[in-house]
Coordinates of C-alpha atoms in Angstrom, one line a residue:
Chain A
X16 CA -25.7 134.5 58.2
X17 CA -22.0 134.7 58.6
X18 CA -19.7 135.5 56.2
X19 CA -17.4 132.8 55.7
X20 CA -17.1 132.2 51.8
X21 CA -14.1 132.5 49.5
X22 CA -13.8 133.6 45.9
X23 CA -11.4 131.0 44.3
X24 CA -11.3 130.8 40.4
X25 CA -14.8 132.8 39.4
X26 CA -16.8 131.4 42.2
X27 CA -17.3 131.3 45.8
X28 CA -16.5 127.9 47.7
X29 CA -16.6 127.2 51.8
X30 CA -12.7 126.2 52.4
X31 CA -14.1 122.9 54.7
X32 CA -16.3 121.6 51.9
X33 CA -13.8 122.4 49.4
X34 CA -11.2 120.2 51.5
X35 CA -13.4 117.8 51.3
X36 CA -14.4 117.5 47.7
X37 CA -10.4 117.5 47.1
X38 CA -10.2 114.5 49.8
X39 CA -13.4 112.4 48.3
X40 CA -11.7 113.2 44.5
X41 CA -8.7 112.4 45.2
X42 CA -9.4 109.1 47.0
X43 CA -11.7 108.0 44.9
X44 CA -9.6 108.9 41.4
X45 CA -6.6 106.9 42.4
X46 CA -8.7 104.0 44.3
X47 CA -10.2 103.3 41.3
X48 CA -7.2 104.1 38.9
X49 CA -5.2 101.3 41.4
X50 CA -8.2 98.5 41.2
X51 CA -7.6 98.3 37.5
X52 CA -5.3 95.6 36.2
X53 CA -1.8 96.8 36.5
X54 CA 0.0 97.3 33.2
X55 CA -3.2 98.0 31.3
X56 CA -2.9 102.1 31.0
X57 CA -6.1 102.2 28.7
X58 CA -8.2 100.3 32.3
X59 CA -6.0 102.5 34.4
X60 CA -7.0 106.3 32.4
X61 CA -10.7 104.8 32.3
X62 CA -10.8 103.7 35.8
X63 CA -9.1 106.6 37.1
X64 CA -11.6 108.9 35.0
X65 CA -14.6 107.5 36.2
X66 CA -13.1 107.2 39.8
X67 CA -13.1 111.1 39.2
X68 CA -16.5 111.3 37.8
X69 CA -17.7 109.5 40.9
X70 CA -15.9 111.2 43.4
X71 CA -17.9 114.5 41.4
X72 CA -21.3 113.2 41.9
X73 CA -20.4 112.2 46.1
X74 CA -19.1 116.1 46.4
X75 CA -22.1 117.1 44.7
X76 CA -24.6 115.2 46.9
X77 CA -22.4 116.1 50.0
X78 CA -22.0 119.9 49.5
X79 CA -24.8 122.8 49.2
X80 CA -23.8 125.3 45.7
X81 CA -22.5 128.7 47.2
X82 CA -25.1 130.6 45.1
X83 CA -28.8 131.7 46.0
X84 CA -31.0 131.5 42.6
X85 CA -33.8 133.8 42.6
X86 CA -35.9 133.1 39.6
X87 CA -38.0 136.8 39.0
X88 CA -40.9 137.3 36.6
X89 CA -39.8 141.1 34.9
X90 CA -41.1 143.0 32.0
Chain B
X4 CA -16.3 104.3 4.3
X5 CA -18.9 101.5 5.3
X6 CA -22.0 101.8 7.5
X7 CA -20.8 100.9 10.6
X8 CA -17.7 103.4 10.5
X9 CA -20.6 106.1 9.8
X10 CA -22.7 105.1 12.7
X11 CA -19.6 105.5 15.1
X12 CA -19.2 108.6 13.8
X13 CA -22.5 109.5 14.2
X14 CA -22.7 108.1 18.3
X15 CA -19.0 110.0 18.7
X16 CA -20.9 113.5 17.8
X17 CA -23.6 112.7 20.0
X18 CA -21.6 111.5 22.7
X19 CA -19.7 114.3 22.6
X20 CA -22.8 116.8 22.3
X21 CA -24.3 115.0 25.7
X22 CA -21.3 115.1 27.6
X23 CA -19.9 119.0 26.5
X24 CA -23.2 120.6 26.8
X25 CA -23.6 119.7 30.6
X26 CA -19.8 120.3 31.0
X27 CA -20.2 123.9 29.5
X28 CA -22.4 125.0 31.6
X29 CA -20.7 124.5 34.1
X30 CA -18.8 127.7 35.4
X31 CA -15.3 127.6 35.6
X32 CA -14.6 124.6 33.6
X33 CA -11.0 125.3 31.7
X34 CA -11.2 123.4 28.0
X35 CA -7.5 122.3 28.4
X36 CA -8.6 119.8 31.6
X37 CA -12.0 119.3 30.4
X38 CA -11.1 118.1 26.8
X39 CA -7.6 116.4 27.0
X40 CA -8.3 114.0 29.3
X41 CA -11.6 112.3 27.6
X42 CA -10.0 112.6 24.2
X43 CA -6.9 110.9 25.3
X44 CA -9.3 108.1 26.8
X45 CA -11.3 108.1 23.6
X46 CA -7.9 107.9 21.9
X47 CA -6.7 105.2 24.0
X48 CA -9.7 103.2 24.0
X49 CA -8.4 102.2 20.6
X50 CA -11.2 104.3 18.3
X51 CA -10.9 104.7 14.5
X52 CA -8.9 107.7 14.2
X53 CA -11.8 108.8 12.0
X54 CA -14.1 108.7 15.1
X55 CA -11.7 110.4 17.6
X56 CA -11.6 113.3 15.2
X57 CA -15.3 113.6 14.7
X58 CA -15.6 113.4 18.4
X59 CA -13.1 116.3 19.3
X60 CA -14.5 118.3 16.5
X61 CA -18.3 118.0 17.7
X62 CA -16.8 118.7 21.5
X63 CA -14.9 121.9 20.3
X64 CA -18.1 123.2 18.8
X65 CA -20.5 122.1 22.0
X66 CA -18.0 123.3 24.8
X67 CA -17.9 126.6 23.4
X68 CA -20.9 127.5 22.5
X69 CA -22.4 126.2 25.8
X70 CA -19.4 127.9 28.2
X71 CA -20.9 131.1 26.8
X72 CA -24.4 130.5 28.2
X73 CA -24.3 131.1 31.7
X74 CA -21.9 134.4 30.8
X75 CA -25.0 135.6 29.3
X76 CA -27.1 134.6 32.4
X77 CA -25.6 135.1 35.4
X78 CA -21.9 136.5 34.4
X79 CA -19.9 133.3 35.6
X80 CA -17.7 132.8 32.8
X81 CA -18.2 128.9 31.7
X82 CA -15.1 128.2 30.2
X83 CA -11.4 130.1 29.6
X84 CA -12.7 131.1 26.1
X85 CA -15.7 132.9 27.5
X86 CA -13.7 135.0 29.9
X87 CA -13.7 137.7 27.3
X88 CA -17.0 138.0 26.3
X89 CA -18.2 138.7 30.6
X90 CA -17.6 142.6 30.3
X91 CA -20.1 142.8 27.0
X92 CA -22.5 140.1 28.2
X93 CA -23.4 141.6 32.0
X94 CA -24.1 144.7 30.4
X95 CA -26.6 143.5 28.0
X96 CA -28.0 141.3 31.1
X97 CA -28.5 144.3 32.8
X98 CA -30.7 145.5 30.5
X99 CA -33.2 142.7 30.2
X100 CA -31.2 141.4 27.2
X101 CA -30.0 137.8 28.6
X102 CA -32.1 135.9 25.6
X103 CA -31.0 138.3 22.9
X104 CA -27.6 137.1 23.8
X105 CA -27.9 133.6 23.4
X106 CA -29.3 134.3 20.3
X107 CA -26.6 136.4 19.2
X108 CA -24.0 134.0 20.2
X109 CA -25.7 130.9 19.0
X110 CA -25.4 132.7 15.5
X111 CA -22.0 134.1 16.0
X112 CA -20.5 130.4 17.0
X113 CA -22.3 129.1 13.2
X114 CA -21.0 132.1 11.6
X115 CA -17.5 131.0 13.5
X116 CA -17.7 127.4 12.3
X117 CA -18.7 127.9 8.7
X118 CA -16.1 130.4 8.3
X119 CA -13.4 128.7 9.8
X120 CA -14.2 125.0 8.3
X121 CA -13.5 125.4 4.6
X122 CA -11.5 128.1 4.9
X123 CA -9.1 125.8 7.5
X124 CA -9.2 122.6 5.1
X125 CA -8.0 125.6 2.3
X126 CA -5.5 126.2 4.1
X127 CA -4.4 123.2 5.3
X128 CA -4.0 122.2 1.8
X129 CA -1.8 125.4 0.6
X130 CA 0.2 124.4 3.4
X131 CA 1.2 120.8 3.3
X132 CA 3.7 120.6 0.1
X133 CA 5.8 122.5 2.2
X134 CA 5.1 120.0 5.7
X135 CA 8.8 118.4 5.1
X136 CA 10.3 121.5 5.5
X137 CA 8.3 123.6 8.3
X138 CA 8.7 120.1 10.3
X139 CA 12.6 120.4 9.8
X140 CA 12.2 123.6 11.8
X141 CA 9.7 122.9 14.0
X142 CA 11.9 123.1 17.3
X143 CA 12.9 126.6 15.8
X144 CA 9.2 127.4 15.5
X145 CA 8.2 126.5 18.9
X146 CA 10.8 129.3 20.0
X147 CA 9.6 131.7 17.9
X148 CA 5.9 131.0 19.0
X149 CA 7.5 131.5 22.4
X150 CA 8.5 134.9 21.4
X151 CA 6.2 135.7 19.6
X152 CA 2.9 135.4 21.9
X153 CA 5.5 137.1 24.0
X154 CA 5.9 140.2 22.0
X155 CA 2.2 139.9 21.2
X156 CA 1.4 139.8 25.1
X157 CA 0.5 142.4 27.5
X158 CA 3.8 141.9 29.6
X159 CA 6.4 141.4 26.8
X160 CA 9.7 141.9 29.1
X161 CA 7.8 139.6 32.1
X162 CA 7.4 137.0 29.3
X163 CA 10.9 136.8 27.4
X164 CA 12.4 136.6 30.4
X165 CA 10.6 133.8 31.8
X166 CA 11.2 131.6 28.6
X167 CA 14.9 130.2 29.2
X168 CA 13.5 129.4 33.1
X169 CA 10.9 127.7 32.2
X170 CA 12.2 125.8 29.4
X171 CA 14.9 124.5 32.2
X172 CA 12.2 123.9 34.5
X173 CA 10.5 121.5 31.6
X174 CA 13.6 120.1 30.6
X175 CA 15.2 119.4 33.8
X176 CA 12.5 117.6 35.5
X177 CA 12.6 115.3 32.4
X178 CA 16.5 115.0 32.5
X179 CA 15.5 114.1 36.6
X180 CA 12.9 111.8 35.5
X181 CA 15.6 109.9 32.7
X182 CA 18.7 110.1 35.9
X183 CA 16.7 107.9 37.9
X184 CA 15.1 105.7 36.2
X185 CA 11.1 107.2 36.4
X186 CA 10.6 106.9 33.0
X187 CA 12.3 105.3 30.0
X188 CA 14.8 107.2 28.2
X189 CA 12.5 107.6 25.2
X190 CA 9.6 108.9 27.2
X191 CA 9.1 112.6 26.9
X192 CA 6.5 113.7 29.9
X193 CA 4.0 116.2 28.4
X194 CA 0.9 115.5 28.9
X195 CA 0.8 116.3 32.5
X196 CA 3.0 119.5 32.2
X197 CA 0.9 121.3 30.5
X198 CA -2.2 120.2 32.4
X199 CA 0.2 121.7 35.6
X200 CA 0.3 124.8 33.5
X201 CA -3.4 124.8 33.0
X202 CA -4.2 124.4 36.5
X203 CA -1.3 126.6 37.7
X204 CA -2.6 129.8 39.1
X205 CA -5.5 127.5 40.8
X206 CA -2.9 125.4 42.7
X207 CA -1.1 128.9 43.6
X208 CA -4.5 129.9 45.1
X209 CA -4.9 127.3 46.4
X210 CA -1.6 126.8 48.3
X211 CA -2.0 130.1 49.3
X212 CA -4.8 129.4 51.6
X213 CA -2.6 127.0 53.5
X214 CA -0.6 130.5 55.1
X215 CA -3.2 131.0 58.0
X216 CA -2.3 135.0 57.3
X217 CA -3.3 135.5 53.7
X218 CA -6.0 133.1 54.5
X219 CA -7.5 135.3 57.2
X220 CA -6.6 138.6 55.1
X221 CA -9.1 137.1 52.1
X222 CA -12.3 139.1 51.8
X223 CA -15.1 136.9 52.9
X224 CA -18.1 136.8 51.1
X225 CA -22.0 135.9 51.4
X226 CA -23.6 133.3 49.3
X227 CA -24.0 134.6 45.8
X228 CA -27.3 136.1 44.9
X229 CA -27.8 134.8 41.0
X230 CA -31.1 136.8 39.1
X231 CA -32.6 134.4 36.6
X232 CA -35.0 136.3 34.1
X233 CA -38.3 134.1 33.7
X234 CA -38.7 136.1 30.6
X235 CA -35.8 134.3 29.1
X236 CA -37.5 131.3 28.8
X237 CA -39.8 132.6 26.1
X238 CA -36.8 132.1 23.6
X239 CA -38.3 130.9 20.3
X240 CA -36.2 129.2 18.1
X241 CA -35.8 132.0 15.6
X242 CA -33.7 131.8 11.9
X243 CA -30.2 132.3 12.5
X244 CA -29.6 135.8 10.7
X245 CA -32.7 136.6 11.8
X246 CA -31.4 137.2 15.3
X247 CA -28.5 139.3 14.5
X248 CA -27.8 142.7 12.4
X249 CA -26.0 142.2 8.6
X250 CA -23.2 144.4 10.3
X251 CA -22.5 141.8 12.9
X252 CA -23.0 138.9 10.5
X253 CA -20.5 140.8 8.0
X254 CA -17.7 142.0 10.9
X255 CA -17.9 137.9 12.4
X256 CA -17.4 136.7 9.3
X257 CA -14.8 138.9 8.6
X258 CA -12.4 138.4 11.9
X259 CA -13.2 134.7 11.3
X260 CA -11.7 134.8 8.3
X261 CA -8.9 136.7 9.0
X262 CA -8.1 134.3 12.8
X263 CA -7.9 131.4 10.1
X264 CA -4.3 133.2 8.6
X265 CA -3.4 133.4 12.6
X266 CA -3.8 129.9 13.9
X267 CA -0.7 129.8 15.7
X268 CA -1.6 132.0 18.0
X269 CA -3.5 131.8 21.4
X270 CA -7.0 131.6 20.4
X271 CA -8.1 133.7 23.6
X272 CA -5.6 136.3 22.5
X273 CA -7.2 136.6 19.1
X274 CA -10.4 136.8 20.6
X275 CA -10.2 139.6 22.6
X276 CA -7.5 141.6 20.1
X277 CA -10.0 141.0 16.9
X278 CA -13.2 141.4 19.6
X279 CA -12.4 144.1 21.3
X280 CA -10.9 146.0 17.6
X281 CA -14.5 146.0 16.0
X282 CA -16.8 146.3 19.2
X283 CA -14.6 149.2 19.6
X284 CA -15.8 150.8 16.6
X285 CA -19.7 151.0 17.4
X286 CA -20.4 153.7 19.4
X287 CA -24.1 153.0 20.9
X288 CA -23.4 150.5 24.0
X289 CA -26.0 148.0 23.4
X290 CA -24.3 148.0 20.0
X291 CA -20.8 147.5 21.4
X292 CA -21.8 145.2 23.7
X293 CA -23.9 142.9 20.6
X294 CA -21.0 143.4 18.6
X295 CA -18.7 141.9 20.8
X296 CA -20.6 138.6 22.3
X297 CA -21.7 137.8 18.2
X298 CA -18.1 138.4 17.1
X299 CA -16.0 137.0 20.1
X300 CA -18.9 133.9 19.6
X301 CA -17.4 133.5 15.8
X302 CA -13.8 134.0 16.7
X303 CA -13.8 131.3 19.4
X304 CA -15.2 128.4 17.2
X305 CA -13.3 130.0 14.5
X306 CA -9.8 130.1 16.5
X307 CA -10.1 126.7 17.9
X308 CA -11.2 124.8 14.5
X309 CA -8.6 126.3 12.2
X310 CA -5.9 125.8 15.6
X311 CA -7.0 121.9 15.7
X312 CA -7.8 121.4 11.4
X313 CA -4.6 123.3 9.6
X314 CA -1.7 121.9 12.1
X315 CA -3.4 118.5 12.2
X316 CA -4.2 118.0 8.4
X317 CA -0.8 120.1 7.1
X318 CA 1.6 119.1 9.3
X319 CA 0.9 116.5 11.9
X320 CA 3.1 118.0 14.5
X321 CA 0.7 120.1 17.1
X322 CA 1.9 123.6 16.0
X323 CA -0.2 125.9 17.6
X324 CA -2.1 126.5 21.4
X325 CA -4.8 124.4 20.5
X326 CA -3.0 121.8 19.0
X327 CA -0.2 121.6 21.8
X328 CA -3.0 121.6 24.6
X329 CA -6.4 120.4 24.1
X330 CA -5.8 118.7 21.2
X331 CA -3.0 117.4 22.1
X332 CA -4.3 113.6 22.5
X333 CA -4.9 113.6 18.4
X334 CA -0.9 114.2 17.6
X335 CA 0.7 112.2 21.0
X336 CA -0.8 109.7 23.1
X337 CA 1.4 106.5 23.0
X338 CA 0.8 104.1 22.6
X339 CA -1.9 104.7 20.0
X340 CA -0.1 108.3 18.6
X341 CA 2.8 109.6 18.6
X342 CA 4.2 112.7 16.8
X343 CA 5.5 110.2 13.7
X344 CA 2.2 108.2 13.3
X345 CA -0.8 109.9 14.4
X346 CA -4.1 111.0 12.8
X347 CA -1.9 113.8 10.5
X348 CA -0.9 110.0 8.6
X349 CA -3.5 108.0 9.3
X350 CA -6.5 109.5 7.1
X351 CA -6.7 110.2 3.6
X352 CA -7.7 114.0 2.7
X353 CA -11.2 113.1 2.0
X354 CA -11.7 111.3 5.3
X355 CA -10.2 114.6 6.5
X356 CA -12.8 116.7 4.9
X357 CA -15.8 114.2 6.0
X358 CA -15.2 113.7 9.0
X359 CA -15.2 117.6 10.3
X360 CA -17.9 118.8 8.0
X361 CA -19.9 115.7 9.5
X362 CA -18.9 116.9 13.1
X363 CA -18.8 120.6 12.4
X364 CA -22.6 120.0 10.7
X365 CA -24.2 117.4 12.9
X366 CA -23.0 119.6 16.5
X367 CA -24.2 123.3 14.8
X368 CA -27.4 121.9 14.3
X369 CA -28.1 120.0 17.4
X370 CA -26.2 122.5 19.6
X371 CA -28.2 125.4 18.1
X372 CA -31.0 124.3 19.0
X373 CA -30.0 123.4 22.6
X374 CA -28.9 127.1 23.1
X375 CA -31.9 128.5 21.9
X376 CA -34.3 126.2 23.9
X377 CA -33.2 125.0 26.9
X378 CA -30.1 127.5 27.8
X379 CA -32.2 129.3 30.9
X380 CA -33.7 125.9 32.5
X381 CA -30.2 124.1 32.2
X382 CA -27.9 127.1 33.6
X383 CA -30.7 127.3 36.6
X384 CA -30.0 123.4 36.8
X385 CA -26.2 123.9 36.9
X386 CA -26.2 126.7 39.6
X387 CA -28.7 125.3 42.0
X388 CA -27.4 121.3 41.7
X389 CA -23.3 121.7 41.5
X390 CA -20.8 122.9 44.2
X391 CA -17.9 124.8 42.8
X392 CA -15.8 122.7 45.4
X393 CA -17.2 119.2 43.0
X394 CA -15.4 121.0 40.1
X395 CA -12.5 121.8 41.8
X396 CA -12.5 118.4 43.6
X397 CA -12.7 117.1 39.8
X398 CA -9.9 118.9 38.4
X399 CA -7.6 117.7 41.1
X400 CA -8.3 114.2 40.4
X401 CA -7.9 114.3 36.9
X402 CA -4.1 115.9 37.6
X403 CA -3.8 113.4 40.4
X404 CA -4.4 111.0 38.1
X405 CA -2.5 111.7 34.7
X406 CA 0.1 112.8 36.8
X407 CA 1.0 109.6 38.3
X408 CA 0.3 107.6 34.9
X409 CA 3.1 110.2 33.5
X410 CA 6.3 109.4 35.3
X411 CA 4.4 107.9 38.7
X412 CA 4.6 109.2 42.6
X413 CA 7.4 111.6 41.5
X414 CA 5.8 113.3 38.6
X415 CA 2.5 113.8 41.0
X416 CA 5.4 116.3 42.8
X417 CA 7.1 117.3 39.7
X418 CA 3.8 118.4 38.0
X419 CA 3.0 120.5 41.8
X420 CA 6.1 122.1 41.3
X421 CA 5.4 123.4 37.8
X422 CA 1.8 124.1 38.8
X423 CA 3.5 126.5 41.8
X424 CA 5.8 127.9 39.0
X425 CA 3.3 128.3 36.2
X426 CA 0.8 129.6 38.2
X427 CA 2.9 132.5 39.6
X428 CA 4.4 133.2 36.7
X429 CA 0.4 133.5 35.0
X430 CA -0.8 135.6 38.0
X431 CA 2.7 137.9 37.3
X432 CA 1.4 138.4 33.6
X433 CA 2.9 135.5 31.4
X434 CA 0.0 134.1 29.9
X435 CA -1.0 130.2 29.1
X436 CA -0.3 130.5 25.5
X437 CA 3.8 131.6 26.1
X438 CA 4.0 128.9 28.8
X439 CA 2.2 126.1 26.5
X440 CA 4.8 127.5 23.4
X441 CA 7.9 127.5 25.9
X442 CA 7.1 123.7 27.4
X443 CA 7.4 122.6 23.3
X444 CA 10.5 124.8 22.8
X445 CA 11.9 123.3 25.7
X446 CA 14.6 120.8 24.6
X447 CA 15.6 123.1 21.6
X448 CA 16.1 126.3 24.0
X449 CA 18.0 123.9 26.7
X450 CA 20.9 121.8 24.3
X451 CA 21.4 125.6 22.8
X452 CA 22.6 127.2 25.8
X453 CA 26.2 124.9 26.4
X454 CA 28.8 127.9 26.4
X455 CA 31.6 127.6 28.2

């Protein structure tokens, strides 16, 4: 396989997929954060927060972890 | 204290049990952007102060027991606070010892807690005749926090020279904000800048990448390889002292003790100076290397409680790392809090003392347990199911986001500008704890420098 991974604060991330994690965050943090009733900051942190939470669980599905787990039997 | 007060309190510890465990074993997840945001939304939300505090007592305790975790199984550090504990930890891994680690740390972080609880609520209470008049010189303090983590620091030149900057940085991009008319004269932008300074030397990195040379001058690597011991998953719930020596219940106790006296300080910093001191004095490696994970375990409860407990209960002005970052949603969050009327006034001592022996009791327990029963199956869970570039993706958004509800569309470029400053000024050797200390300092250190 070719080596095309990056270390970037204590882990290893593909620069495309990380792009896009940033992009689906990002969209949907302040989508959300802007569908709340304006003037209402408590809506807009809450909405905002759970537009992030959702963008999370989209880059998860999208985007393969960058680690192999090899569970071994020892001892 | 009626019933239904009680049963808040008691869905705020679990609430914050369920959503810290899964968030500490994630790798890489800094306590700063993990734990300001959701308590400034609990805040927000309009909770009973009493509940807020249970809750961000119960998360301190969860978060950093968990971030410890997958340092003991695969050497990803899950949190800041865990960073120093990876040296001792993959050595013990090496040698078949992932379990005994948990075990050791699970009993270090209650150790850490019961130490630092009473002993914080002690001290607390020695300390708050004098509030009036520590409070008088609070700005003072803040620059003398400033030089003092500086002095304490690695890079003591680097750091003292970075203060007056950096306070001007702070100060004028508030002074900017006021000019024009982002945010109303009484409006002091925090909150975002030190979530800037949190996520500073990512936002470097990542910037970084955009120069196509560094970027194709970066070592690549292959995925990682992660061994997960099945032999881990025989952990049996075993008594706590039962799992570590009387030395290294003794020594944690002892440094817990003693970090209680030095709550102002960086809790990291304490870690690894009181850590690293006694693991220092074993001379077997396995014992070092137990000595330090059991000990750095207690000091990081230890340094965080008595950071949050004494400033919050004695003075009710954040005065100290904890306390001016992840705790800073308990002493400032208007409109709920501000430094004048926050949770400092709004319980009574023994609310005080109820409320975080009910958290710091109810998370041990419950936290204990999940360390020493399901630590191996949830870490594998964690590394096979979620992308670093989700976390990542996660953090941006949440800076995206209280960046814009700070001082709007200009602060998002204001708090990328300290991010770009902070950042390189972490990765020259100025660590969080001066930066958080300077950004409080701040308007003291600028309206003392008109000479002319």
């Amino acid at each position: 396989m070719k080596k095309n991974l990056i270390e970037l604060w204590g882990d290893l991330v593909d620069l495309k997929d990380l792009i896009l994690a940033i992009v689906i965050c990002s969209v949907t943090t302040m989508g959300s954060f802007f569908l709340a009733p304006a003037g209402d900051t408590t809506k807009q942190l809450f909405f905002g927060l759970g537009g992030a939470v959702l963008g999370f669980v989209i880059s998860t599905v999208l985007i393969k972890p960058k680690r192999t787990v090899i569970e071994e039997e020892e001892n | 204290m009626d019933a239904g007060l009680i049963f808040q309190m008691l869905l705020a510890v679990l609430g914050a049990i369920v959503l810290y465990t899964f968030i500490g074993f994630v790798p890489g997840t800094d306590e700063t952007s993990v734990l300001m945001p959701v308590t400034l939304a609990v805040v927000l939300a309009g909770v009973e102060p009493i509940v807020v505090l249970t809750f961000f007592i119960s998360a301190i305790i969860t978060l950093n027991l968990m971030n410890a975790i997958p340092t003991a199984l695969v050497g990803l550090p899950g949190g800041v606070m865990s960073t120093p504990m990876i040296e001792h930890a993959l050595y013990l891994k090496e040698r078949g010892m992932a379990a005994t680690s948990i075990k050791k740390m699970a009993t270090g972080s209650i150790i850490g807690t019961a130490i630092a609880i009473p002993v914080s609520l002690l001290l607390a209470n020695i300390l708050a005749p004098f509030s009036d008049s520590v409070k008088e010189y609070a700005p003072l303090l803040f620059v003398f926090g400033a030089i003092f983590l500086s002095l304490i620091g690695k890079n003591k030149l680097l750091a003292l020279i970075s203060i007056i900057p950096l306070g001007l940085l702070f100060q004028g991009l508030r002074y900017l904000y006021w000019g024009i008319g982002a945010v109303p004269q009484e409006k002091n932008v925090t909150v975002s800048f030190f979530l800037g300074i949190t996520i500073g030397p990512l936002l470097v990195s990542l910037l970084g990448l955009l120069n196509k040379q560094s970027r194709e001058a970066l070592p690549r690597h292959d995925k990682n390889e992660i061994r997960l011991n099945k032999v881990d998953e025989r952990q049996t719930l075993a008594h706590p002292l039962q799992t570590i020596t009387k030395k290294e219940a003794g020594t944690s106790a002892v440094v817990s003790l003693l970090s209680n006296f030095l709550f102002f300080l960086s809790p990291v910093g304490l870690t690894i100076l009181f850590g690293e001191a006694v693991a220092n004095k074993e001379k077997d490696p396995v014992k070092k290397a137990s000595m330090a994970i059991t000990s750095m375990s207690a000091l990081s409860h230890a340094t965080y409680l008595s950071g949050v407990i004494i400033p919050l209960i004695a003075l009710g002005i954040p005065l100290s790392p904890v306390a001016v970052g992840p705790a800073n949603a308990l002493f400032n969050a208007p409109p709920v809090f501000t430094l004048e009327h926050n949770i400092h006034h709004l319980l009574s001592k023994g609310e005080f003392v109820f409320a975080i022996v009910f958290a710091g009791v109810l998370a041990s327990i419950i936290t204990y347990f999940i360390a020493m029963r399901y630590a191996r199956q949830m870490t594998a869970f964690v590394l096979k199911k979620i992308p670093h570039e989700a976390i990542l993706g996660l953090f941006i958004g949440f800076i995206l986001l209280l960046a814009y509800m700070d001082a709007g569309l200009i602060n998002i470029f204001g708090v990328l500008l300290v991010g770009i400053v902070c950042g390189t000024l972490n990765k020259m050797g100025v660590n969080y704890g001066v930066q958080f200390m300077i950004l409080y300092a701040a308007p003291w250190i600028t309206t003392h420098l008109i000479f002319k």
